[in-house]
């Protein structure tokens, strides 16, 4: 081989390694900054006391409760709707049919819609049109719309991946479609349900732009789902942008948010594996 | 099985009810996007009918309370930031994908892939917080005030590099092994194989990933609000503070009313159209992916 081409190869290799190194360095820079500046105030009191002095001091208690409620509302609306839609798309529409194609297209487009547009829509539809106002319910339902496509996609692919023999076997035993779904296909698709839920929760917890105009800014402890509640991500935004001297608490809250993301993902996975795993074992 | 006692008529009734229920749910889920566009249109209609679409592009400035509705400065800032981020993130992302698969020893490649996945999941508000406290002061040291188009570009780069790395990685993974083996059998070096065989073969998937990343950059809101300065002006230099289309909605929606509010919905419509056009181009490129 000519020396020029081996020189070119070496340059190519060098470029790729440098670029990868740069990306890794940025990632660890971000991670190190978060850990260094966030860990200082992070303790049990921080998690269990309400914010004071516009959030410069004090903790996160009501914000954690609001965040949990918003995500809970989002998932309780999105999960049944998502499972049912996935069942319809994978079991009751001919693959490649026109209806299924249009539905899939609409879901793909929904998945790509920017979060601020969901915020505009949620503010106009849930808060004003349905009269729910700035509330945890409005925020949760807006997030449900956002998380729905990814939930449907993962469950649908789980349902589609079950072997044809199971359906043939069920038909041979003269089982109804409902029985086949409930006792065979859904338990088998449990891991995909877990993945879908964890992805959906991840998307919901990380969201800010869709919540500012739907669930609002109020940082008191919510007393019902019709109260406005400040989500953790909105809290970080507010501390950073509107409260001078709020950076320290913002970093600690960011660390909590990331820990929450990781924990929610693992928990969802563990739970539905356990629940459905038992049913598969029994069946 | 405990259910075999049921008579076949109750069973078929159960099935009918199941189909009706899941079909209703599916129609509901697919109608959400239509509902969103419907509401955007409904809310922006006062502005579209009385002000007219042309003035949103050609009015000289954005002073909605004084009857000037030019979105052009914000549109150009959004485009500049997204294009800049794509230019920076494409080589970084593609190189990361190649590095994981062809250069790194397996454990390091695995760690790199894992950190890309984690980075892609970091909430935008956290990236914005980091950008405001780490990147903006850094730029401010050379060219105050620091919150600028450049800061926006860099932050978007951090956000979309993992997207590009993950999608181009998937595109590389989906190539048949025979491509690489054939190239090795021909005596091509690893670099030549990558540059002349694997990357051209994976081009569709890589470009589709880049377009999706551009759509994400264009739609990004919170991080951009936090780092780019939010002054309504056309971006003439990298160090100018600018306001993106998304940031404008987030900043003004809280107090907007009347035709001001309606024109914010117009910018939401514009944004949706842009993002969907990019996503549609991506789907075309990656072939008939999974429609149905």
JSON list of N, CA and C in Angstrom, two decimals, chain A residues 9 12-13 19-20 23 27 29-30 33 84-85 88 101 103 106 108-109 112 116-117 121 125 129 148 174 176-179 183 208 212-213 233 237 240 247 251, chain B residues 3 11 14-15 22-23 25-26 29-30 32-33 36 39 95-96 98-99 103 112 115-116 125 130 132-133 189 191 221-222 225 250 253 272 275-276 283 289 291:
[
{"chain": "A", "resi": 9, "resn": "UNK", "atom": "N", "xyz": [-5.14, 7.19, 6.19]},
{"chain": "A", "resi": 9, "resn": "UNK", "atom": "CA", "xyz": [-5.84, 6.32, 7.14]},
{"chain": "A", "resi": 9, "resn": "UNK", "atom": "C", "xyz": [-5.54, 6.74, 8.57]},
{"chain": "A", "resi": 12, "resn": "UNK", "atom": "N", "xyz": [-7.47, 9.82, 9.41]},
{"chain": "A", "resi": 12, "resn": "UNK", "atom": "CA", "xyz": [-8.87, 9.46, 9.55]},
{"chain": "A", "resi": 12, "resn": "UNK", "atom": "C", "xyz": [-9.13, 8.88, 10.95]},
{"chain": "A", "resi": 13, "resn": "UNK", "atom": "N", "xyz": [-8.23, 7.93, 11.31]},
{"chain": "A", "resi": 13, "resn": "UNK", "atom": "CA", "xyz": [-8.36, 7.28, 12.61]},
{"chain": "A", "resi": 13, "resn": "UNK", "atom": "C", "xyz": [-8.22, 8.31, 13.73]},
{"chain": "A", "resi": 19, "resn": "UNK", "atom": "N", "xyz": [-12.67, 13.09, 17.90]},
{"chain": "A", "resi": 19, "resn": "UNK", "atom": "CA", "xyz": [-14.08, 13.49, 17.99]},
{"chain": "A", "resi": 19, "resn": "UNK", "atom": "C", "xyz": [-14.79, 12.72, 19.10]},
{"chain": "A", "resi": 20, "resn": "UNK", "atom": "N", "xyz": [-14.55, 11.40, 19.16]},
{"chain": "A", "resi": 20, "resn": "UNK", "atom": "CA", "xyz": [-15.19, 10.60, 20.18]},
{"chain": "A", "resi": 20, "resn": "UNK", "atom": "C", "xyz": [-14.73, 11.02, 21.57]},
{"chain": "A", "resi": 23, "resn": "UNK", "atom": "N", "xyz": [-16.50, 14.24, 22.58]},
{"chain": "A", "resi": 23, "resn": "UNK", "atom": "CA", "xyz": [-17.88, 14.00, 23.03]},
{"chain": "A", "resi": 23, "resn": "UNK", "atom": "C", "xyz": [-17.88, 13.45, 24.45]},
{"chain": "A", "resi": 27, "resn": "UNK", "atom": "N", "xyz": [-19.40, 15.11, 27.93]},
{"chain": "A", "resi": 27, "resn": "UNK", "atom": "CA", "xyz": [-20.33, 14.38, 28.78]},
{"chain": "A", "resi": 27, "resn": "UNK", "atom": "C", "xyz": [-19.85, 14.36, 30.23]},
{"chain": "A", "resi": 29, "resn": "UNK", "atom": "N", "xyz": [-17.70, 16.39, 31.63]},
{"chain": "A", "resi": 29, "resn": "UNK", "atom": "CA", "xyz": [-17.69, 17.76, 32.14]},
{"chain": "A", "resi": 29, "resn": "UNK", "atom": "C", "xyz": [-19.07, 18.08, 32.72]},
{"chain": "A", "resi": 30, "resn": "UNK", "atom": "N", "xyz": [-20.12, 17.79, 31.93]},
{"chain": "A", "resi": 30, "resn": "UNK", "atom": "CA", "xyz": [-21.49, 18.04, 32.37]},
{"chain": "A", "resi": 30, "resn": "UNK", "atom": "C", "xyz": [-21.82, 17.27, 33.64]},
{"chain": "A", "resi": 33, "resn": "UNK", "atom": "N", "xyz": [-19.84, 18.64, 36.69]},
{"chain": "A", "resi": 33, "resn": "UNK", "atom": "CA", "xyz": [-20.41, 19.89, 37.17]},
{"chain": "A", "resi": 33, "resn": "UNK", "atom": "C", "xyz": [-21.68, 19.65, 37.97]},
{"chain": "A", "resi": 84, "resn": "UNK", "atom": "N", "xyz": [-54.51, -0.19, 24.63]},
{"chain": "A", "resi": 84, "resn": "UNK", "atom": "CA", "xyz": [-55.64, -0.49, 23.75]},
{"chain": "A", "resi": 84, "resn": "UNK", "atom": "C", "xyz": [-55.31, -0.15, 22.30]},
{"chain": "A", "resi": 85, "resn": "UNK", "atom": "N", "xyz": [-54.66, 1.00, 22.08]},
{"chain": "A", "resi": 85, "resn": "UNK", "atom": "CA", "xyz": [-54.32, 1.38, 20.71]},
{"chain": "A", "resi": 85, "resn": "UNK", "atom": "C", "xyz": [-53.34, 0.38, 20.11]},
{"chain": "A", "resi": 88, "resn": "UNK", "atom": "N", "xyz": [-55.15, -2.70, 19.11]},
{"chain": "A", "resi": 88, "resn": "UNK", "atom": "CA", "xyz": [-55.90, -2.50, 17.88]},
{"chain": "A", "resi": 88, "resn": "UNK", "atom": "C", "xyz": [-54.97, -2.55, 16.66]},
{"chain": "A", "resi": 101, "resn": "UNK", "atom": "N", "xyz": [-52.13, 2.49, 8.37]},
{"chain": "A", "resi": 101, "resn": "UNK", "atom": "CA", "xyz": [-51.10, 3.41, 7.89]},
{"chain": "A", "resi": 101, "resn": "UNK", "atom": "C", "xyz": [-51.36, 4.83, 8.34]},
{"chain": "A", "resi": 103, "resn": "UNK", "atom": "N", "xyz": [-53.18, 5.80, 10.88]},
{"chain": "A", "resi": 103, "resn": "UNK", "atom": "CA", "xyz": [-53.02, 5.92, 12.34]},
{"chain": "A", "resi": 103, "resn": "UNK", "atom": "C", "xyz": [-51.55, 5.99, 12.72]},
{"chain": "A", "resi": 106, "resn": "UNK", "atom": "N", "xyz": [-50.12, 9.37, 11.90]},
{"chain": "A", "resi": 106, "resn": "UNK", "atom": "CA", "xyz": [-50.55, 10.39, 12.85]},
{"chain": "A", "resi": 106, "resn": "UNK", "atom": "C", "xyz": [-49.77, 10.27, 14.16]},
{"chain": "A", "resi": 108, "resn": "UNK", "atom": "N", "xyz": [-46.68, 8.97, 14.47]},
{"chain": "A", "resi": 108, "resn": "UNK", "atom": "CA", "xyz": [-45.30, 9.38, 14.21]},
{"chain": "A", "resi": 108, "resn": "UNK", "atom": "C", "xyz": [-45.17, 10.89, 14.23]},
{"chain": "A", "resi": 109, "resn": "UNK", "atom": "N", "xyz": [-46.14, 11.56, 13.61]},
{"chain": "A", "resi": 109, "resn": "UNK", "atom": "CA", "xyz": [-46.10, 13.02, 13.57]},
{"chain": "A", "resi": 109, "resn": "UNK", "atom": "C", "xyz": [-46.26, 13.58, 14.97]},
{"chain": "A", "resi": 112, "resn": "UNK", "atom": "N", "xyz": [-43.10, 13.59, 16.84]},
{"chain": "A", "resi": 112, "resn": "UNK", "atom": "CA", "xyz": [-42.12, 14.59, 16.44]},
{"chain": "A", "resi": 112, "resn": "UNK", "atom": "C", "xyz": [-42.52, 16.01, 16.78]},
{"chain": "A", "resi": 116, "resn": "UNK", "atom": "N", "xyz": [-43.06, 22.60, 23.05]},
{"chain": "A", "resi": 116, "resn": "UNK", "atom": "CA", "xyz": [-43.71, 23.89, 23.29]},
{"chain": "A", "resi": 116, "resn": "UNK", "atom": "C", "xyz": [-45.07, 23.94, 22.59]},
{"chain": "A", "resi": 117, "resn": "UNK", "atom": "N", "xyz": [-45.20, 23.21, 21.48]},
{"chain": "A", "resi": 117, "resn": "UNK", "atom": "CA", "xyz": [-46.48, 23.15, 20.79]},
{"chain": "A", "resi": 117, "resn": "UNK", "atom": "C", "xyz": [-47.50, 22.37, 21.64]},
{"chain": "A", "resi": 121, "resn": "UNK", "atom": "N", "xyz": [-51.03, 23.82, 22.96]},
{"chain": "A", "resi": 121, "resn": "UNK", "atom": "CA", "xyz": [-52.26, 23.05, 22.81]},
{"chain": "A", "resi": 121, "resn": "UNK", "atom": "C", "xyz": [-52.88, 22.76, 24.17]},
{"chain": "A", "resi": 125, "resn": "UNK", "atom": "N", "xyz": [-56.48, 23.85, 25.17]},
{"chain": "A", "resi": 125, "resn": "UNK", "atom": "CA", "xyz": [-57.51, 22.80, 25.20]},
{"chain": "A", "resi": 125, "resn": "UNK", "atom": "C", "xyz": [-57.89, 22.41, 26.63]},
{"chain": "A", "resi": 129, "resn": "UNK", "atom": "N", "xyz": [-60.41, 25.43, 27.17]},
{"chain": "A", "resi": 129, "resn": "UNK", "atom": "CA", "xyz": [-61.58, 24.84, 26.54]},
{"chain": "A", "resi": 129, "resn": "UNK", "atom": "C", "xyz": [-62.32, 23.89, 27.48]},
{"chain": "A", "resi": 148, "resn": "UNK", "atom": "N", "xyz": [-47.73, 9.30, 24.66]},
{"chain": "A", "resi": 148, "resn": "UNK", "atom": "CA", "xyz": [-48.52, 8.25, 24.03]},
{"chain": "A", "resi": 148, "resn": "UNK", "atom": "C", "xyz": [-47.82, 7.54, 22.86]},
{"chain": "A", "resi": 174, "resn": "UNK", "atom": "N", "xyz": [-59.86, -23.06, 20.30]},
{"chain": "A", "resi": 174, "resn": "UNK", "atom": "CA", "xyz": [-61.11, -22.31, 20.24]},
{"chain": "A", "resi": 174, "resn": "UNK", "atom": "C", "xyz": [-61.18, -21.24, 21.33]},
{"chain": "A", "resi": 176, "resn": "UNK", "atom": "N", "xyz": [-61.16, -17.34, 22.67]},
{"chain": "A", "resi": 176, "resn": "UNK", "atom": "CA", "xyz": [-61.56, -16.06, 22.09]},
{"chain": "A", "resi": 176, "resn": "UNK", "atom": "C", "xyz": [-60.33, -15.15, 21.95]},
{"chain": "A", "resi": 177, "resn": "UNK", "atom": "N", "xyz": [-60.48, -14.12, 21.12]},
{"chain": "A", "resi": 177, "resn": "UNK", "atom": "CA", "xyz": [-59.36, -13.18, 20.96]},
{"chain": "A", "resi": 177, "resn": "UNK", "atom": "C", "xyz": [-59.02, -12.53, 22.29]},
{"chain": "A", "resi": 178, "resn": "UNK", "atom": "N", "xyz": [-60.08, -12.25, 23.08]},
{"chain": "A", "resi": 178, "resn": "UNK", "atom": "CA", "xyz": [-59.85, -11.60, 24.37]},
{"chain": "A", "resi": 178, "resn": "UNK", "atom": "C", "xyz": [-59.02, -12.49, 25.28]},
{"chain": "A", "resi": 179, "resn": "UNK", "atom": "N", "xyz": [-59.34, -13.79, 25.30]},
{"chain": "A", "resi": 179, "resn": "UNK", "atom": "CA", "xyz": [-58.58, -14.72, 26.14]},
{"chain": "A", "resi": 179, "resn": "UNK", "atom": "C", "xyz": [-57.14, -14.83, 25.67]},
{"chain": "A", "resi": 183, "resn": "UNK", "atom": "N", "xyz": [-54.30, -13.73, 28.29]},
{"chain": "A", "resi": 183, "resn": "UNK", "atom": "CA", "xyz": [-53.52, -14.79, 28.94]},
{"chain": "A", "resi": 183, "resn": "UNK", "atom": "C", "xyz": [-52.24, -15.17, 28.20]},
{"chain": "A", "resi": 208, "resn": "UNK", "atom": "N", "xyz": [-40.46, 20.23, 30.39]},
{"chain": "A", "resi": 208, "resn": "UNK", "atom": "CA", "xyz": [-40.66, 21.53, 31.01]},
{"chain": "A", "resi": 208, "resn": "UNK", "atom": "C", "xyz": [-41.61, 22.40, 30.20]},
{"chain": "A", "resi": 212, "resn": "UNK", "atom": "N", "xyz": [-45.25, 24.61, 31.59]},
{"chain": "A", "resi": 212, "resn": "UNK", "atom": "CA", "xyz": [-45.30, 25.99, 32.08]},
{"chain": "A", "resi": 212, "resn": "UNK", "atom": "C", "xyz": [-46.70, 26.58, 31.93]},
{"chain": "A", "resi": 213, "resn": "UNK", "atom": "N", "xyz": [-47.36, 26.28, 30.78]},
{"chain": "A", "resi": 213, "resn": "UNK", "atom": "CA", "xyz": [-48.67, 26.87, 30.54]},
{"chain": "A", "resi": 213, "resn": "UNK", "atom": "C", "xyz": [-49.81, 25.92, 30.85]},
{"chain": "A", "resi": 233, "resn": "UNK", "atom": "N", "xyz": [-38.87, 20.00, 36.94]},
{"chain": "A", "resi": 233, "resn": "UNK", "atom": "CA", "xyz": [-38.15, 20.65, 35.84]},
{"chain": "A", "resi": 233, "resn": "UNK", "atom": "C", "xyz": [-38.52, 22.13, 35.75]},
{"chain": "A", "resi": 237, "resn": "UNK", "atom": "N", "xyz": [-36.04, 25.45, 36.12]},
{"chain": "A", "resi": 237, "resn": "UNK", "atom": "CA", "xyz": [-36.11, 26.58, 35.17]},
{"chain": "A", "resi": 237, "resn": "UNK", "atom": "C", "xyz": [-36.31, 27.89, 35.91]},
{"chain": "A", "resi": 240, "resn": "UNK", "atom": "N", "xyz": [-33.28, 29.01, 37.92]},
{"chain": "A", "resi": 240, "resn": "UNK", "atom": "CA", "xyz": [-32.16, 29.46, 37.10]},
{"chain": "A", "resi": 240, "resn": "UNK", "atom": "C", "xyz": [-32.44, 30.82, 36.48]},
{"chain": "A", "resi": 247, "resn": "UNK", "atom": "N", "xyz": [-28.96, 29.28, 41.90]},
{"chain": "A", "resi": 247, "resn": "UNK", "atom": "CA", "xyz": [-28.22, 28.25, 41.17]},
{"chain": "A", "resi": 247, "resn": "UNK", "atom": "C", "xyz": [-27.90, 27.01, 41.99]},
{"chain": "A", "resi": 251, "resn": "UNK", "atom": "N", "xyz": [-29.03, 23.32, 40.94]},
{"chain": "A", "resi": 251, "resn": "UNK", "atom": "CA", "xyz": [-28.16, 22.17, 40.66]},
{"chain": "A", "resi": 251, "resn": "UNK", "atom": "C", "xyz": [-28.56, 20.96, 41.48]},
{"chain": "B", "resi": 3, "resn": "UNK", "atom": "N", "xyz": [-61.25, -20.58, 31.51]},
{"chain": "B", "resi": 3, "resn": "UNK", "atom": "CA", "xyz": [-62.25, -19.81, 30.78]},
{"chain": "B", "resi": 3, "resn": "UNK", "atom": "C", "xyz": [-63.02, -20.63, 29.77]},
{"chain": "B", "resi": 11, "resn": "UNK", "atom": "N", "xyz": [-68.71, -15.54, 24.48]},
{"chain": "B", "resi": 11, "resn": "UNK", "atom": "CA", "xyz": [-67.34, -15.30, 24.09]},
{"chain": "B", "resi": 11, "resn": "UNK", "atom": "C", "xyz": [-67.28, -14.34, 22.90]},
{"chain": "B", "resi": 14, "resn": "UNK", "atom": "N", "xyz": [-67.98, -10.94, 23.97]},
{"chain": "B", "resi": 14, "resn": "UNK", "atom": "CA", "xyz": [-66.82, -10.37, 24.64]},
{"chain": "B", "resi": 14, "resn": "UNK", "atom": "C", "xyz": [-65.81, -9.83, 23.59]},
{"chain": "B", "resi": 15, "resn": "UNK", "atom": "N", "xyz": [-65.62, -10.61, 22.56]},
{"chain": "B", "resi": 15, "resn": "UNK", "atom": "CA", "xyz": [-64.69, -10.19, 21.51]},
{"chain": "B", "resi": 15, "resn": "UNK", "atom": "C", "xyz": [-65.18, -8.93, 20.82]},
{"chain": "B", "resi": 22, "resn": "UNK", "atom": "N", "xyz": [-61.05, -1.24, 21.84]},
{"chain": "B", "resi": 22, "resn": "UNK", "atom": "CA", "xyz": [-59.69, -0.89, 21.39]},
{"chain": "B", "resi": 22, "resn": "UNK", "atom": "C", "xyz": [-59.75, -0.02, 20.14]},
{"chain": "B", "resi": 23, "resn": "UNK", "atom": "N", "xyz": [-60.79, -0.22, 19.31]},
{"chain": "B", "resi": 23, "resn": "UNK", "atom": "CA", "xyz": [-60.89, 0.63, 18.11]},
{"chain": "B", "resi": 23, "resn": "UNK", "atom": "C", "xyz": [-61.17, 2.07, 18.51]},
{"chain": "B", "resi": 25, "resn": "UNK", "atom": "N", "xyz": [-60.29, 3.49, 21.34]},
{"chain": "B", "resi": 25, "resn": "UNK", "atom": "CA", "xyz": [-59.05, 4.03, 21.91]},
{"chain": "B", "resi": 25, "resn": "UNK", "atom": "C", "xyz": [-58.09, 4.41, 20.80]},
{"chain": "B", "resi": 26, "resn": "UNK", "atom": "N", "xyz": [-57.97, 3.53, 19.78]},
{"chain": "B", "resi": 26, "resn": "UNK", "atom": "CA", "xyz": [-57.02, 3.80, 18.71]},
{"chain": "B", "resi": 26, "resn": "UNK", "atom": "C", "xyz": [-57.42, 5.04, 17.93]},
{"chain": "B", "resi": 29, "resn": "UNK", "atom": "N", "xyz": [-56.45, 8.03, 20.07]},
{"chain": "B", "resi": 29, "resn": "UNK", "atom": "CA", "xyz": [-55.02, 8.34, 20.06]},
{"chain": "B", "resi": 29, "resn": "UNK", "atom": "C", "xyz": [-54.60, 8.98, 18.75]},
{"chain": "B", "resi": 30, "resn": "UNK", "atom": "N", "xyz": [-55.15, 8.45, 17.65]},
{"chain": "B", "resi": 30, "resn": "UNK", "atom": "CA", "xyz": [-54.70, 9.01, 16.37]},
{"chain": "B", "resi": 30, "resn": "UNK", "atom": "C", "xyz": [-55.32, 10.38, 16.12]},
{"chain": "B", "resi": 32, "resn": "UNK", "atom": "N", "xyz": [-55.44, 12.75, 18.30]},
{"chain": "B", "resi": 32, "resn": "UNK", "atom": "CA", "xyz": [-54.81, 13.81, 19.11]},
{"chain": "B", "resi": 32, "resn": "UNK", "atom": "C", "xyz": [-54.08, 14.82, 18.24]},
{"chain": "B", "resi": 33, "resn": "UNK", "atom": "N", "xyz": [-53.33, 14.30, 17.24]},
{"chain": "B", "resi": 33, "resn": "UNK", "atom": "CA", "xyz": [-52.58, 15.25, 16.42]},
{"chain": "B", "resi": 33, "resn": "UNK", "atom": "C", "xyz": [-53.52, 16.18, 15.65]},
{"chain": "B", "resi": 36, "resn": "UNK", "atom": "N", "xyz": [-54.69, 18.76, 17.93]},
{"chain": "B", "resi": 36, "resn": "UNK", "atom": "CA", "xyz": [-53.66, 19.78, 18.18]},
{"chain": "B", "resi": 36, "resn": "UNK", "atom": "C", "xyz": [-53.64, 20.79, 17.05]},
{"chain": "B", "resi": 39, "resn": "UNK", "atom": "N", "xyz": [-56.70, 22.97, 17.12]},
{"chain": "B", "resi": 39, "resn": "UNK", "atom": "CA", "xyz": [-56.70, 24.02, 18.12]},
{"chain": "B", "resi": 39, "resn": "UNK", "atom": "C", "xyz": [-55.71, 25.12, 17.79]},
{"chain": "B", "resi": 95, "resn": "UNK", "atom": "N", "xyz": [-18.75, 10.25, 14.11]},
{"chain": "B", "resi": 95, "resn": "UNK", "atom": "CA", "xyz": [-17.46, 9.72, 14.56]},
{"chain": "B", "resi": 95, "resn": "UNK", "atom": "C", "xyz": [-17.63, 8.89, 15.83]},
{"chain": "B", "resi": 96, "resn": "UNK", "atom": "N", "xyz": [-18.51, 9.33, 16.73]},
{"chain": "B", "resi": 96, "resn": "UNK", "atom": "CA", "xyz": [-18.75, 8.56, 17.95]},
{"chain": "B", "resi": 96, "resn": "UNK", "atom": "C", "xyz": [-19.30, 7.18, 17.61]},
{"chain": "B", "resi": 98, "resn": "UNK", "atom": "N", "xyz": [-18.92, 5.49, 14.83]},
{"chain": "B", "resi": 98, "resn": "UNK", "atom": "CA", "xyz": [-17.86, 4.67, 14.23]},
{"chain": "B", "resi": 98, "resn": "UNK", "atom": "C", "xyz": [-16.88, 4.20, 15.29]},
{"chain": "B", "resi": 99, "resn": "UNK", "atom": "N", "xyz": [-16.53, 5.12, 16.19]},
{"chain": "B", "resi": 99, "resn": "UNK", "atom": "CA", "xyz": [-15.56, 4.82, 17.25]},
{"chain": "B", "resi": 99, "resn": "UNK", "atom": "C", "xyz": [-16.03, 3.62, 18.08]},
{"chain": "B", "resi": 103, "resn": "UNK", "atom": "N", "xyz": [-13.32, 1.05, 16.49]},
{"chain": "B", "resi": 103, "resn": "UNK", "atom": "CA", "xyz": [-12.00, 1.40, 17.03]},
{"chain": "B", "resi": 103, "resn": "UNK", "atom": "C", "xyz": [-11.84, 1.05, 18.50]},
{"chain": "B", "resi": 112, "resn": "UNK", "atom": "N", "xyz": [-18.96, 4.14, 26.08]},
{"chain": "B", "resi": 112, "resn": "UNK", "atom": "CA", "xyz": [-19.24, 5.31, 25.25]},
{"chain": "B", "resi": 112, "resn": "UNK", "atom": "C", "xyz": [-20.68, 5.28, 24.76]},
{"chain": "B", "resi": 115, "resn": "UNK", "atom": "N", "xyz": [-22.92, 6.13, 27.64]},
{"chain": "B", "resi": 115, "resn": "UNK", "atom": "CA", "xyz": [-22.96, 7.54, 28.01]},
{"chain": "B", "resi": 115, "resn": "UNK", "atom": "C", "xyz": [-23.72, 8.36, 26.96]},
{"chain": "B", "resi": 116, "resn": "UNK", "atom": "N", "xyz": [-23.67, 7.92, 25.69]},
{"chain": "B", "resi": 116, "resn": "UNK", "atom": "CA", "xyz": [-24.48, 8.60, 24.67]},
{"chain": "B", "resi": 116, "resn": "UNK", "atom": "C", "xyz": [-25.97, 8.46, 24.98]},
{"chain": "B", "resi": 125, "resn": "UNK", "atom": "N", "xyz": [-33.89, 21.13, 30.44]},
{"chain": "B", "resi": 125, "resn": "UNK", "atom": "CA", "xyz": [-33.75, 22.19, 31.42]},
{"chain": "B", "resi": 125, "resn": "UNK", "atom": "C", "xyz": [-32.44, 22.03, 32.21]},
{"chain": "B", "resi": 130, "resn": "UNK", "atom": "N", "xyz": [-26.82, 23.95, 32.98]},
{"chain": "B", "resi": 130, "resn": "UNK", "atom": "CA", "xyz": [-25.37, 23.77, 32.83]},
{"chain": "B", "resi": 130, "resn": "UNK", "atom": "C", "xyz": [-24.81, 24.77, 31.84]},
{"chain": "B", "resi": 132, "resn": "UNK", "atom": "N", "xyz": [-25.95, 27.70, 31.08]},
{"chain": "B", "resi": 132, "resn": "UNK", "atom": "CA", "xyz": [-25.98, 29.05, 31.63]},
{"chain": "B", "resi": 132, "resn": "UNK", "atom": "C", "xyz": [-24.86, 29.27, 32.64]},
{"chain": "B", "resi": 133, "resn": "UNK", "atom": "N", "xyz": [-24.50, 28.21, 33.40]},
{"chain": "B", "resi": 133, "resn": "UNK", "atom": "CA", "xyz": [-23.49, 28.40, 34.43]},
{"chain": "B", "resi": 133, "resn": "UNK", "atom": "C", "xyz": [-22.09, 27.99, 33.98]},
{"chain": "B", "resi": 189, "resn": "UNK", "atom": "N", "xyz": [-8.07, -1.21, 3.79]},
{"chain": "B", "resi": 189, "resn": "UNK", "atom": "CA", "xyz": [-7.82, -0.91, 5.20]},
{"chain": "B", "resi": 189, "resn": "UNK", "atom": "C", "xyz": [-9.14, -0.62, 5.88]},
{"chain": "B", "resi": 191, "resn": "UNK", "atom": "N", "xyz": [-10.00, 1.99, 7.46]},
{"chain": "B", "resi": 191, "resn": "UNK", "atom": "CA", "xyz": [-10.47, 3.36, 7.16]},
{"chain": "B", "resi": 191, "resn": "UNK", "atom": "C", "xyz": [-11.12, 3.41, 5.78]},
{"chain": "B", "resi": 221, "resn": "UNK", "atom": "N", "xyz": [-36.77, 24.10, 23.31]},
{"chain": "B", "resi": 221, "resn": "UNK", "atom": "CA", "xyz": [-37.22, 25.37, 23.90]},
{"chain": "B", "resi": 221, "resn": "UNK", "atom": "C", "xyz": [-36.43, 25.77, 25.13]},
{"chain": "B", "resi": 222, "resn": "UNK", "atom": "N", "xyz": [-36.52, 24.97, 26.19]},
{"chain": "B", "resi": 222, "resn": "UNK", "atom": "CA", "xyz": [-36.06, 25.44, 27.49]},
{"chain": "B", "resi": 222, "resn": "UNK", "atom": "C", "xyz": [-34.57, 25.78, 27.50]},
{"chain": "B", "resi": 225, "resn": "UNK", "atom": "N", "xyz": [-33.96, 28.99, 25.69]},
{"chain": "B", "resi": 225, "resn": "UNK", "atom": "CA", "xyz": [-34.39, 30.18, 26.44]},
{"chain": "B", "resi": 225, "resn": "UNK", "atom": "C", "xyz": [-33.31, 30.57, 27.45]},
{"chain": "B", "resi": 250, "resn": "UNK", "atom": "N", "xyz": [-42.42, 30.66, 24.64]},
{"chain": "B", "resi": 250, "resn": "UNK", "atom": "CA", "xyz": [-42.28, 30.38, 26.07]},
{"chain": "B", "resi": 250, "resn": "UNK", "atom": "C", "xyz": [-42.23, 31.66, 26.89]},
{"chain": "B", "resi": 253, "resn": "UNK", "atom": "N", "xyz": [-46.02, 33.94, 26.12]},
{"chain": "B", "resi": 253, "resn": "UNK", "atom": "CA", "xyz": [-47.34, 33.34, 26.25]},
{"chain": "B", "resi": 253, "resn": "UNK", "atom": "C", "xyz": [-47.99, 33.70, 27.57]},
{"chain": "B", "resi": 272, "resn": "UNK", "atom": "N", "xyz": [-44.51, 23.79, 13.93]},
{"chain": "B", "resi": 272, "resn": "UNK", "atom": "CA", "xyz": [-44.99, 22.43, 13.68]},
{"chain": "B", "resi": 272, "resn": "UNK", "atom": "C", "xyz": [-44.78, 22.05, 12.22]},
{"chain": "B", "resi": 275, "resn": "UNK", "atom": "N", "xyz": [-41.03, 21.37, 11.53]},
{"chain": "B", "resi": 275, "resn": "UNK", "atom": "CA", "xyz": [-40.54, 20.14, 12.15]},
{"chain": "B", "resi": 275, "resn": "UNK", "atom": "C", "xyz": [-41.10, 18.92, 11.41]},
{"chain": "B", "resi": 276, "resn": "UNK", "atom": "N", "xyz": [-42.38, 19.00, 11.02]},
{"chain": "B", "resi": 276, "resn": "UNK", "atom": "CA", "xyz": [-42.97, 17.86, 10.32]},
{"chain": "B", "resi": 276, "resn": "UNK", "atom": "C", "xyz": [-42.36, 17.68, 8.94]},
{"chain": "B", "resi": 283, "resn": "UNK", "atom": "N", "xyz": [-38.25, 10.30, 7.08]},
{"chain": "B", "resi": 283, "resn": "UNK", "atom": "CA", "xyz": [-38.92, 9.03, 6.84]},
{"chain": "B", "resi": 283, "resn": "UNK", "atom": "C", "xyz": [-38.73, 8.57, 5.41]},
{"chain": "B", "resi": 289, "resn": "UNK", "atom": "N", "xyz": [-40.28, 2.76, 6.78]},
{"chain": "B", "resi": 289, "resn": "UNK", "atom": "CA", "xyz": [-39.80, 2.23, 8.04]},
{"chain": "B", "resi": 289, "resn": "UNK", "atom": "C", "xyz": [-40.83, 1.33, 8.69]},
{"chain": "B", "resi": 291, "resn": "UNK", "atom": "N", "xyz": [-44.55, 2.15, 8.77]},
{"chain": "B", "resi": 291, "resn": "UNK", "atom": "CA", "xyz": [-45.94, 2.60, 8.66]},
{"chain": "B", "resi": 291, "resn": "UNK", "atom": "C", "xyz": [-46.83, 1.41, 8.42]}
]
